């Protein structure tokens, strides 16, 4: 049986901590003006980073899997402020 990543992601549950995003872009202008690869927009398994029409990058942490990939791939610009969500919030892995 073949299972798609999207189907597995759907099995997770996520509790949003309203107004307290656990990841932030430090300087949005760096994303727009200095980062050619914008790797966060294609590395995030949850699709939290998207490209804006003006070359900016938009981050929504809802659904974040807390994998840390975006922080690692942004090491060149060190432009991602990253922490785990508060206890009781964030992703809940229901099926492994
Ligand atoms: S990789 Fe870092 S600097 Fe580049 S677009 Fe993403 S957050 Fe911005
Ligand atoms: S920690 Fe992982 S899932 Fe969360 S925003 Fe970064 S790359 Fe996406």
Short mmCIF file of C-alpha atoms and ligand atoms in Angstrom, two decimals:
data_model
loop_
_atom_site.label_atom_id
_atom_site.label_comp_id
_atom_site.label_asym_id
_atom_site.label_seq_id
_atom_site.Cartn_x
_atom_site.Cartn_y
_atom_site.Cartn_z
CA UNK A 1 0.00 0.00 0.00
CA UNK A 2 1.33 3.44 -0.89
CA UNK A 3 0.72 6.32 1.51
CA UNK A 4 1.34 9.92 0.55
CA UNK A 5 3.10 12.36 2.87
CA UNK A 6 0.00 14.57 2.83
CA UNK A 7 -2.08 11.68 4.15
CA UNK A 8 0.36 11.07 7.00
CA UNK A 9 0.44 14.76 7.88
CA UNK A 10 -3.34 14.74 8.07
CA UNK A 11 -3.09 12.25 10.94
CA UNK A 12 -1.30 14.77 13.14
CA UNK A 13 -3.14 17.22 15.34
CA UNK A 14 -1.96 20.74 16.00
CA UNK A 15 -2.83 23.10 18.82
CA UNK A 16 -2.23 26.73 17.87
CA UNK A 17 -0.82 29.06 20.54
CA UNK A 18 -2.65 32.19 19.35
CA UNK A 19 -0.42 35.24 19.12
CA UNK A 20 2.71 33.35 20.19
CA UNK A 21 4.35 31.94 17.11
CA UNK A 22 7.34 29.82 18.12
CA UNK A 23 9.27 30.60 14.94
CA UNK A 24 9.85 34.01 13.42
CA UNK A 25 11.75 35.53 10.53
CA UNK A 26 14.16 38.00 12.09
CA UNK A 27 14.55 40.42 9.17
CA UNK A 28 12.00 40.00 6.34
CA UNK A 29 14.01 42.28 4.05
CA UNK A 30 16.91 39.81 4.16
CA UNK A 31 14.61 37.12 2.70
CA UNK A 32 13.45 39.43 -0.05
CA UNK A 33 16.73 41.14 -0.96
CA UNK A 34 19.62 38.87 0.02
CA UNK A 35 18.49 35.25 -0.01
CA UNK A 36 18.62 33.79 -3.50
CA UNK A 37 17.67 30.21 -2.69
CA UNK A 38 14.87 30.93 -0.20
CA UNK A 39 15.30 27.32 0.82
CA UNK A 40 12.70 27.55 3.57
CA UNK A 41 10.00 27.78 0.90
CA UNK A 42 10.80 24.32 -0.44
CA UNK A 43 12.38 22.48 2.52
CA UNK A 44 9.56 22.73 5.04
CA UNK A 45 7.57 19.47 5.07
CA UNK A 46 4.54 21.31 6.44
CA UNK A 47 4.65 24.13 3.89
CA UNK A 48 4.89 26.84 6.55
CA UNK A 49 6.90 29.21 4.33
CA UNK A 50 5.45 30.59 1.11
CA UNK A 51 6.69 33.07 -1.45
CA UNK A 52 4.92 36.37 -1.84
CA UNK A 53 4.44 38.05 -5.21
CA UNK A 54 7.00 40.72 -4.34
CA UNK A 55 9.78 38.26 -3.49
CA UNK A 56 9.03 38.29 0.21
CA UNK A 57 8.63 35.16 2.30
CA UNK A 58 5.56 34.59 4.46
CA UNK A 59 5.70 32.32 7.50
CA UNK A 60 2.73 30.67 9.17
CA UNK A 61 3.74 28.27 11.93
CA UNK A 62 0.39 26.49 12.05
CA UNK A 63 1.08 22.83 11.33
CA UNK A 64 4.83 23.08 12.04
CA UNK A 65 6.31 19.64 12.73
CA UNK A 66 9.14 21.04 14.89
CA UNK A 67 11.76 19.33 12.74
CA UNK A 68 14.21 22.27 12.74
CA UNK A 69 15.00 22.01 9.02
CA UNK A 70 14.24 25.65 8.29
CA UNK A 71 16.66 26.84 10.96
CA UNK A 72 19.44 24.63 9.62
CA UNK A 73 18.96 25.61 5.98
CA UNK A 74 18.91 29.28 6.90
CA UNK A 75 22.35 29.06 8.47
CA UNK A 76 23.89 31.27 5.77
CA UNK A 77 21.72 34.22 6.79
CA UNK A 78 20.86 33.12 10.33
CA UNK A 79 17.48 34.74 9.83
CA UNK A 80 15.19 32.28 11.59
CA UNK A 81 14.43 32.68 15.28
CA UNK A 82 13.42 29.24 16.43
CA UNK A 83 12.11 27.70 19.63
CA UNK A 84 9.74 24.92 20.61
CA UNK A 85 6.12 25.83 21.34
CA UNK A 86 5.03 26.11 24.94
CA UNK A 87 3.98 22.90 26.65
CA UNK A 88 0.61 21.68 25.48
CA UNK A 89 0.82 23.52 22.16
CA UNK A 90 2.15 22.64 18.76
CA UNK A 91 2.08 19.33 16.95
CA UNK A 92 0.62 16.20 18.50
CA UNK A 93 1.85 13.06 16.77
CA UNK A 94 -1.03 10.67 17.02
CA UNK A 95 0.23 7.80 14.89
CA UNK A 96 4.01 7.87 15.20
S1 LIG B 1 16.19 30.69 4.08
FE1 LIG B 1 16.25 32.24 5.74
S2 LIG B 1 16.88 34.16 4.79
FE2 LIG B 1 16.29 32.75 3.15
S3 LIG B 1 14.14 33.23 2.74
FE3 LIG B 1 14.15 31.58 4.26
S4 LIG B 1 14.10 32.58 6.28
FE4 LIG B 1 14.66 34.13 4.74
S1 LIG B 2 10.61 23.39 12.00
FE1 LIG B 2 10.25 22.05 10.20
S2 LIG B 2 8.03 21.97 9.98
FE2 LIG B 2 8.48 23.70 11.34
S3 LIG B 2 8.56 25.49 10.01
FE3 LIG B 2 10.67 24.70 10.19
S4 LIG B 2 10.93 23.26 8.44
FE4 LIG B 2 8.73 23.66 8.70
#
